[in-house]
Short mmCIF file of C-alpha atoms in Angstrom, two decimals:
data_model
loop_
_atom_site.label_atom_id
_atom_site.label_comp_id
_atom_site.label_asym_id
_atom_site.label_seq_id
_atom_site.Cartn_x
_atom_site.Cartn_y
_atom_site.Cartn_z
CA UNK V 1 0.00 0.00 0.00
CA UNK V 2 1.12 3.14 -0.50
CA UNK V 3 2.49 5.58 2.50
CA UNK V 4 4.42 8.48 3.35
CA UNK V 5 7.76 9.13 3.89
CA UNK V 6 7.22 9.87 7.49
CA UNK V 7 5.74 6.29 8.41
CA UNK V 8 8.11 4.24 10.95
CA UNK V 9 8.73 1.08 11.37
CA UNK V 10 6.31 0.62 14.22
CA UNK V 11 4.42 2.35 12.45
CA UNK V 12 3.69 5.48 13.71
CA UNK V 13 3.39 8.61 10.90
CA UNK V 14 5.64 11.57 11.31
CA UNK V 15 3.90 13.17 8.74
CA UNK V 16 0.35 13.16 9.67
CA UNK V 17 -1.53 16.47 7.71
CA UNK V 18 -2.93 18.93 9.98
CA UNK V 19 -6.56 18.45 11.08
CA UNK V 20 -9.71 20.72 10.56
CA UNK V 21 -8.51 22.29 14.70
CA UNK V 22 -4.93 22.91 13.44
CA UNK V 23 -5.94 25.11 10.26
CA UNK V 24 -8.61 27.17 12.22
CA UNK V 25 -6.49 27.73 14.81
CA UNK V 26 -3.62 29.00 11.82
CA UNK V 27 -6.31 31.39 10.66
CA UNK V 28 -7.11 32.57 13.77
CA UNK V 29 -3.28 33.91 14.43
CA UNK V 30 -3.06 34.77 10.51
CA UNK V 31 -6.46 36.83 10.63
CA UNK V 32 -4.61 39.03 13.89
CA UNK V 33 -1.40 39.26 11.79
CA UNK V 34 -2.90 40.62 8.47
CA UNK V 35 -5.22 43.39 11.19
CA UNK V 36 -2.32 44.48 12.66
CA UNK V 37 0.05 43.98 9.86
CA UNK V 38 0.96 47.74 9.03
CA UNK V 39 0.82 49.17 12.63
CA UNK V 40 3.32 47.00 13.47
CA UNK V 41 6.25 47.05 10.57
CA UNK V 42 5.24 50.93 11.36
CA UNK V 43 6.79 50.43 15.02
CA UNK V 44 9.56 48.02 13.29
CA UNK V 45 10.87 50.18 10.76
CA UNK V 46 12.68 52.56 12.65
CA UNK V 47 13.89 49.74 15.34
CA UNK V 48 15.87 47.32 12.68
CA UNK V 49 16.94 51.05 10.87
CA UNK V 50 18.73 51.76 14.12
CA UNK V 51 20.09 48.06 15.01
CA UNK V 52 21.36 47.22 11.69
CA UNK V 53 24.85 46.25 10.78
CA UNK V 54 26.90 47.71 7.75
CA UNK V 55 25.76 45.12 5.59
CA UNK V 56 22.04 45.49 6.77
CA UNK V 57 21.98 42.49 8.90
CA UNK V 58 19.71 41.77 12.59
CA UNK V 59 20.61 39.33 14.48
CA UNK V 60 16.86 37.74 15.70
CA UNK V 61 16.06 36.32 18.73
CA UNK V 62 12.81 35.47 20.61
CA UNK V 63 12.65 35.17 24.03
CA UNK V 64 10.05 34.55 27.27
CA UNK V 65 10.70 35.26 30.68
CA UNK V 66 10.97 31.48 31.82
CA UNK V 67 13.87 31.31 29.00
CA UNK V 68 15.40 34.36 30.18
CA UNK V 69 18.04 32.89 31.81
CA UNK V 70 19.73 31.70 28.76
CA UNK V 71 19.61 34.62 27.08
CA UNK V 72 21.27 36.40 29.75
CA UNK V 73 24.10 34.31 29.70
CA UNK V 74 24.03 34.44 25.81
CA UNK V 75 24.54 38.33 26.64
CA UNK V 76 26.79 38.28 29.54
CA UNK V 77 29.20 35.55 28.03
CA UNK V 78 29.30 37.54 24.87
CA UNK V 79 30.87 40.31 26.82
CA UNK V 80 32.99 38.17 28.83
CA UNK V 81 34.53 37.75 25.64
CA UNK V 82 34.71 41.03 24.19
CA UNK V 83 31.95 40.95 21.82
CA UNK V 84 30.00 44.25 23.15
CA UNK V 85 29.92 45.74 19.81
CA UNK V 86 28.13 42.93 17.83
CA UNK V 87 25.77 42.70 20.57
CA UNK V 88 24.40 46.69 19.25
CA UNK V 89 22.78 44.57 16.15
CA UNK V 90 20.98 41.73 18.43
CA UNK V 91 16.74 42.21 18.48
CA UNK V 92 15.26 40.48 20.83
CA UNK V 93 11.87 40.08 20.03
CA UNK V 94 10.56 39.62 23.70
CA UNK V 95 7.44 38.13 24.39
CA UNK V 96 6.25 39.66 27.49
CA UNK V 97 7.59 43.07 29.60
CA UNK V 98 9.63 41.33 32.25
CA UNK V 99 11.82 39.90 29.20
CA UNK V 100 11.91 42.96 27.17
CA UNK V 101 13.20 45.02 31.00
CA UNK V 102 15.85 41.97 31.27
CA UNK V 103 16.77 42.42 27.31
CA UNK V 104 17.46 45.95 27.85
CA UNK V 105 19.17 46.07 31.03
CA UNK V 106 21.69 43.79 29.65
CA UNK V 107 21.79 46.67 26.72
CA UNK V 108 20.25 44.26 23.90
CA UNK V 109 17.57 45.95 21.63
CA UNK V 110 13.82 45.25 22.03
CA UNK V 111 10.53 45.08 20.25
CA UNK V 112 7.39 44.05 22.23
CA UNK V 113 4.62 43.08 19.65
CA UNK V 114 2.22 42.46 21.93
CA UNK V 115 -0.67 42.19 19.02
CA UNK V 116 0.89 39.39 17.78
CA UNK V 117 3.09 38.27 20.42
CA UNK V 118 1.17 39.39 23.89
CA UNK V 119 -0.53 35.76 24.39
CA UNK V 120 2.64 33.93 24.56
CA UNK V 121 3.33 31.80 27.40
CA UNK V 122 5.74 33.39 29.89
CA UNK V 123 6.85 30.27 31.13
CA UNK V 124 9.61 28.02 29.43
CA UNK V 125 8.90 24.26 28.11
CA UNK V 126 9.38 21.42 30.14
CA UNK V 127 9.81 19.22 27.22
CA UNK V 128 10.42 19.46 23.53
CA UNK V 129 6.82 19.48 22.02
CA UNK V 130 5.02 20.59 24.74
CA UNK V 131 2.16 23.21 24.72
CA UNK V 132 4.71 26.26 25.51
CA UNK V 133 7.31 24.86 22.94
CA UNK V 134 4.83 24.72 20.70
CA UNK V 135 3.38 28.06 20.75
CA UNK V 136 6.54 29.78 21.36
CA UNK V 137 7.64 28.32 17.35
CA UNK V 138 4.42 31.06 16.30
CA UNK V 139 6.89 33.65 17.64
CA UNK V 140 10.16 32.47 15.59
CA UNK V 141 7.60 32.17 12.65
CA UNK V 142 6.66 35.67 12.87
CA UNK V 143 10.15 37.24 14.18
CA UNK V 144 11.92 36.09 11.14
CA UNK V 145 9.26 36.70 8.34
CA UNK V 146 8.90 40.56 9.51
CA UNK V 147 12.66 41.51 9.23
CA UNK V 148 13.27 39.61 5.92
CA UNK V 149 10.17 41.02 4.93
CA UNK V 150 11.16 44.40 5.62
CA UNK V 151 14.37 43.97 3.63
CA UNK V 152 17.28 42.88 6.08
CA UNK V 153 19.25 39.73 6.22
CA UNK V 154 19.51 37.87 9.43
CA UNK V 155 20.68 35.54 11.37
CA UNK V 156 18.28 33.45 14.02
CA UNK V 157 19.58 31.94 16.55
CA UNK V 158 17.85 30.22 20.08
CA UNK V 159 18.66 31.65 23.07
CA UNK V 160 20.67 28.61 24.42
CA UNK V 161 23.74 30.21 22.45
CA UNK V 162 26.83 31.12 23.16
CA UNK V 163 29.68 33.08 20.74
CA UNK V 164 33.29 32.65 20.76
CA UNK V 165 33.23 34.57 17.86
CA UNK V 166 31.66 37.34 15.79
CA UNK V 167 29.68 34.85 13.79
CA UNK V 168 28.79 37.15 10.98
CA UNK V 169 32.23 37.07 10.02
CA UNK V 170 31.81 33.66 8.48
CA UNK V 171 29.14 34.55 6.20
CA UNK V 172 30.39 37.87 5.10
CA UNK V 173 33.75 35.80 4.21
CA UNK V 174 32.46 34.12 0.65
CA UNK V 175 35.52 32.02 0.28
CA UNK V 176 34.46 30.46 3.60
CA UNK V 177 30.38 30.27 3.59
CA UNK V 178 30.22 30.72 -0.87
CA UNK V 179 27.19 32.12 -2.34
CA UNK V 180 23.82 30.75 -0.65
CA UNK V 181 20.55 32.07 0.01
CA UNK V 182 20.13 30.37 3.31
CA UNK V 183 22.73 28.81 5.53
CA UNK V 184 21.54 26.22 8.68
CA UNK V 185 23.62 24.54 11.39
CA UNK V 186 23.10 21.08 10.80
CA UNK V 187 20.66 19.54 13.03
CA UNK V 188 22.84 15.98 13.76
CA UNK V 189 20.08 13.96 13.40
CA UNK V 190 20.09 12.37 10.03
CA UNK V 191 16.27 11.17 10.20
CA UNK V 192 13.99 10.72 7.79
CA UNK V 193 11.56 13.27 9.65
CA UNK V 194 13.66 15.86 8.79
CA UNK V 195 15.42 14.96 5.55
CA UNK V 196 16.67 16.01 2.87
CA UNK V 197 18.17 18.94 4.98
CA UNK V 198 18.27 18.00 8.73
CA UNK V 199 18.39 21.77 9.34
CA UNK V 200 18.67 22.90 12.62
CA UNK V 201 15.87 25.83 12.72
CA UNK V 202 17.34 27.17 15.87
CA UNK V 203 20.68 28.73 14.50
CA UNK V 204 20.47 29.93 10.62
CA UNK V 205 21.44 32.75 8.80
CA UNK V 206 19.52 34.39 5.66
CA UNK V 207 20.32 36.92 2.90
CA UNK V 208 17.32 39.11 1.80
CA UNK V 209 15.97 38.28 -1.58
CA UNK V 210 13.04 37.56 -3.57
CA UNK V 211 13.28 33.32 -2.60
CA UNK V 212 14.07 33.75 1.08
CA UNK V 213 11.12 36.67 1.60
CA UNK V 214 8.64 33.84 0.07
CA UNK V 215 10.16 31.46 1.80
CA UNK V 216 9.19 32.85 5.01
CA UNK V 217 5.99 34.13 4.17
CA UNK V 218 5.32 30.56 3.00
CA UNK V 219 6.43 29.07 6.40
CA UNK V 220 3.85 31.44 8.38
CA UNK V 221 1.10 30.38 5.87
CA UNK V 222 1.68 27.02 6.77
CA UNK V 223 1.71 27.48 10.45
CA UNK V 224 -0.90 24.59 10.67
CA UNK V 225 1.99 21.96 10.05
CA UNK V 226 3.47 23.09 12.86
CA UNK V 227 0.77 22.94 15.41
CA UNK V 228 0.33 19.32 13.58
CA UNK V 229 3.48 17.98 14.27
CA UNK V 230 5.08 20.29 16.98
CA UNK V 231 7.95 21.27 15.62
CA UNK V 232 9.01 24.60 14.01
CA UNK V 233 12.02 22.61 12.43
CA UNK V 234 9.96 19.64 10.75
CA UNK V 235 7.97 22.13 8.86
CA UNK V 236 10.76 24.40 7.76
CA UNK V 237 12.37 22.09 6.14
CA UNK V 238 9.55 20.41 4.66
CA UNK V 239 8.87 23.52 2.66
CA UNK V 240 12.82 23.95 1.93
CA UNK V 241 12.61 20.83 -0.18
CA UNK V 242 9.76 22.70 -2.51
CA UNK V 243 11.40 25.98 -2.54
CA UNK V 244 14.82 24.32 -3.78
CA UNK V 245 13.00 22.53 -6.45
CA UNK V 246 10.60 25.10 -7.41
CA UNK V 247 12.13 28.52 -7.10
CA UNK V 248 15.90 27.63 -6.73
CA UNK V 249 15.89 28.49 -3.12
CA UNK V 250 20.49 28.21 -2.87
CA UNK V 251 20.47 25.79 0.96
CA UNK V 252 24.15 25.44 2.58
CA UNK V 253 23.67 23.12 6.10
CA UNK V 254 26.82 23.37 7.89
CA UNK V 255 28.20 19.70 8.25
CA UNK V 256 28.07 18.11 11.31
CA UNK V 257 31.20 16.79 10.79
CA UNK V 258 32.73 20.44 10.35
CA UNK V 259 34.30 22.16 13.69
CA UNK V 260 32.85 26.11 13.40
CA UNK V 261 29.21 26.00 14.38
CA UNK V 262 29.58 22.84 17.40
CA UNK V 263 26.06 22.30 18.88
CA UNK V 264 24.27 19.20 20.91
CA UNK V 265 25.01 16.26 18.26
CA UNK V 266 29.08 17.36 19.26
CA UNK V 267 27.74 17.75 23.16
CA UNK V 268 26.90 14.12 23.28
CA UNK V 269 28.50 12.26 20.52
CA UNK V 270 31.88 13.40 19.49
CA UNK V 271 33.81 13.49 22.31
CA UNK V 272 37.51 14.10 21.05
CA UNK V 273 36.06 17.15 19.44
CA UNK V 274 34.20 18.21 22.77
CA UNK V 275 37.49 17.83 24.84
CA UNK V 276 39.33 20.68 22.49
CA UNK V 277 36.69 22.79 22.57
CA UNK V 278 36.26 22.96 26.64
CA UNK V 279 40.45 22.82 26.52
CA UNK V 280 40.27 26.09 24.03
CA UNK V 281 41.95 24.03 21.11
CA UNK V 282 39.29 24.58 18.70
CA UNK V 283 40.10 27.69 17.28
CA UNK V 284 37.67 27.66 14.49
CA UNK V 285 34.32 27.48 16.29
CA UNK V 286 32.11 30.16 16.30
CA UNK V 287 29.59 29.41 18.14
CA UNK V 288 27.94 26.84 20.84
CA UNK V 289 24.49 25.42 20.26
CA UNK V 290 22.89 23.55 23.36
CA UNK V 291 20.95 21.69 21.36
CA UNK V 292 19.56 18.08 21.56
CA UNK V 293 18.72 19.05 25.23
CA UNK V 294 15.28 17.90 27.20
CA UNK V 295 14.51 21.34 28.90
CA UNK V 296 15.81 24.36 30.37
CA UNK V 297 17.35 22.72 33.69
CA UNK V 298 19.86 20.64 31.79
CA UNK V 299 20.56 23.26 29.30
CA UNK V 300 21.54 25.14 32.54
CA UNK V 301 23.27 22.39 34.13
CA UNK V 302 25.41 21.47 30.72
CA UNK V 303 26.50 25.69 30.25
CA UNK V 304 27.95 25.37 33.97
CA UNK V 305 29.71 21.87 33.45
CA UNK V 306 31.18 23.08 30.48
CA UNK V 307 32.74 26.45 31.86
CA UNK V 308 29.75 28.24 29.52
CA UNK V 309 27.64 30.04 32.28
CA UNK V 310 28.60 33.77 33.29
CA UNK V 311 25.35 34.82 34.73
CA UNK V 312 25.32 35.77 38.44
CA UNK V 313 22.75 33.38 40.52
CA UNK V 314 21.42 36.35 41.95
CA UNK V 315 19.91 37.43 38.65
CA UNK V 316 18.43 33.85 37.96
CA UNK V 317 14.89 33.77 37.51
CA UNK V 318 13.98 37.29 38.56
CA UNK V 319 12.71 40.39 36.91
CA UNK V 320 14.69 43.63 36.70
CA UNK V 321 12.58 44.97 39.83
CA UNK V 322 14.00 42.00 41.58
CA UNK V 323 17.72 42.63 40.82
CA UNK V 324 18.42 46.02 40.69
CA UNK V 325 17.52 48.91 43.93
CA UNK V 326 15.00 51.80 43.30
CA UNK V 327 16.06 53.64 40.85
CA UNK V 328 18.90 52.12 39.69
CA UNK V 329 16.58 50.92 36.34
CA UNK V 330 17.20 54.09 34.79
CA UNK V 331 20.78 54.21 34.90
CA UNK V 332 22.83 52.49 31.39
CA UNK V 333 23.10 49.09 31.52
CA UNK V 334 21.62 48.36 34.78
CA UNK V 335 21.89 44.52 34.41
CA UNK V 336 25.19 44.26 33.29
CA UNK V 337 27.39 44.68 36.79
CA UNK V 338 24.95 42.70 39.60
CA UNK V 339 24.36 40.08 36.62
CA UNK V 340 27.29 39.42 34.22
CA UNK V 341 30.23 37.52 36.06
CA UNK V 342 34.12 37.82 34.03
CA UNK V 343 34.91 34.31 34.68
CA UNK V 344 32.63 32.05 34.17
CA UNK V 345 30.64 29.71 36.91
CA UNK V 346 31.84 26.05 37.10
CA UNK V 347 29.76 23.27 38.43
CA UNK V 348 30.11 19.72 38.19
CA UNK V 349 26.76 17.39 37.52
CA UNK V 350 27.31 14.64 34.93
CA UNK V 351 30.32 12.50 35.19
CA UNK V 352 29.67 10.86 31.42
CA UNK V 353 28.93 14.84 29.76
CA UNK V 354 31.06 17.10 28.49
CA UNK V 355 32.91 19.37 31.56
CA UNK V 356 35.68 22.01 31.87
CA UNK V 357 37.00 20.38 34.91
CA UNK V 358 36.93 16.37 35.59
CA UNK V 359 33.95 15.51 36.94
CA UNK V 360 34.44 12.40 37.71
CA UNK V 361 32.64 12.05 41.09
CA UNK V 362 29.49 13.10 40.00
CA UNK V 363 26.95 10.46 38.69
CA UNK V 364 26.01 9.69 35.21
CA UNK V 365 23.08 11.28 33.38
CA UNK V 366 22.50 8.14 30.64
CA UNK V 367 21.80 4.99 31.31
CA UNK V 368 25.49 3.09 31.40
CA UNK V 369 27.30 6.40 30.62
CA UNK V 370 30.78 6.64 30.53
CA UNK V 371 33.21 9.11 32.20
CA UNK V 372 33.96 12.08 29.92
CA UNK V 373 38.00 12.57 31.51
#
């Protein structure tokens, strides 16, 4: 008989369509998008004018307040390492006010689009494809599609990030990235579910053009595959595969196998490679992806373990009114001296994962896990 693609062997079909509740629900969230549509690239305009690079790139992110964690260390390690200046062209497209007062204490750009935006869940997901994981992949959706839209390239990337690098650099060099229209870490995991690309959706950088700005508008369109199968990433590259065929869409995914853009397929299976890169031997890596991760504790947990984690404890898990005295939020940078630590904060956990230190009296994480050292 015949079947899809995404049948299993037990089975079970990755590829199920999306029912009659998935595409109402999509019309629902496109009907509010197409109302509010020009009042809100009206408040944009002027905010990725500003933010810009040179070369007329924002770098995207989304964030909610139970994430915000992670992107404070994204911010606080990227100064730890000298890297103040690219941080100017970072927009943080918060989804609630106690994010967007974290964002800009820590001195990272803002925009708040609460018509679109304002019924996101402020806490983070417990598990990949839960109800807040899900809904949160509207806001990357939307985030994206409005800056290419309004002319700029990007580059996306999660908020379980670090830099050890300007990572711009490597697509502005053409002899390094060549000549593509879209350019994804590679996800790691080879599956059928996500082939022909296995694009990581969580770290990707995109040149303005005709093909990308459809490509995106395509992907919110669609925004009923992703309620359907619960994954941003599944559906992006599900509409890749036509856009290559049918409009010549150029795709680059950066091999797996390649040392610059390191993420959780490195974190859990290549460990040679993960012992450089917490010794500082890997010279050519730009940037750390906690990928491949079950939730926010662990992400947490692996940043510390690996010498990754330069955000004060004091600072975790409160607001700005928490951290900071009376007053103090209207001085510059409010954030940045209570919250962002020099060196970072090193804490064993896992005996068999990845660590900066040897860890080895600390128990295992997987079931008949090795020691790392």
């Amino acid at each position: 008989r015949s079947i899809s693609r995404g049948h299993t062997k037990t089975g079970r079909d990755n590829l199920s369509p999306p029912t009659a509740k998935d595409i109402l629900s999509n019309f629902k969230d496109l009907s509010n998008y197409f109302k509010h549509f020009e009042d809100v690239t009206a408040e944009l305009k002027p905010i990725l004018k500003r933010v810009a690079d040179d070369k007329g790139t924002v770098i995207v992110q989304t964030c909610n307040k139970g994430q915000s964690e992670l992107l404070m260390n994204f911010a606080c390690s990227a100064r730890a390492r000298g890297l103040e200046d690219v941080l100017k062209h970072v927009l943080v497209f918060a989804t609630d006010l106690e994010t967007k007062e974290l964002a800009e204490g820590l001195g990272l750009n803002t925009f708040f689009d609460e018509k679109n935006l304002g019924k996101m869940p402020k806490t983070e997901a417990r598990a990949y494809g839960d109800r807040a994981f899900t809904m949160m992949m509207y806001a990357k959706v939307v985030c994206v599609q409005l800056v290419n839209f309004l002319g700029y390239n990007l580059l996306f990337q999660d908020v379980d990030i670090i830099w050890y690098q300007n990572p711009l650099t490597y697509f502005y060099d053409t002899d390094k990235s060549g000549d593509f229209d879209i350019y994804f870490q590679d996800d790691g995991a080879h599956s059928v579910r996500y082939a022909p690309y296995s694009a990581n959706s969580g770290f990707y950088y995109v040149r303005h053009n005709d093909r990308t700005q459809y490509l995106f508008t395509t992907l919110l369109y669609n925004g009923d595959m992703i309620k359907a199968w619960d994954s941003h990433q599944q559906a992006l590259v599900a509409i890749l595969t036509d856009h290559a065929s049918y409009y010549g869409l150029k795709v680059k995914v950066l091999g797996r196998d390649d040392n610059e853009f390191p993420g959780g397929f490195h974190y859990h299976r290549r460990r040679a490679y993960m012992k450089r890169l917490v010794k500082g031997e890997e010279d050519d890596a730009y940037i750390f992806h906690m990928s491949w991760t079950h939730n926010k504790d662990n992400k947490l947990k692996f940043f510390k373990q690996m010498g990754e984690w330069y955000l004060n404890e004091k600072c975790v898990g409160k607001t700005l009114g928490e951290i900071v005295e009376d007053g103090a939020e209207a001085t510059e940078l409010p954030l940045v001296e209570p919250c962002c630590l020099m060196e970072p904060e090193i804490t064993c956990y896992y005996s068999d994962k990845p660590s900066k230190t040897t860890c080895n009296g600390s128990p295992t994480i997987d079931k008949g896990g090795k020691p790392f050292w």
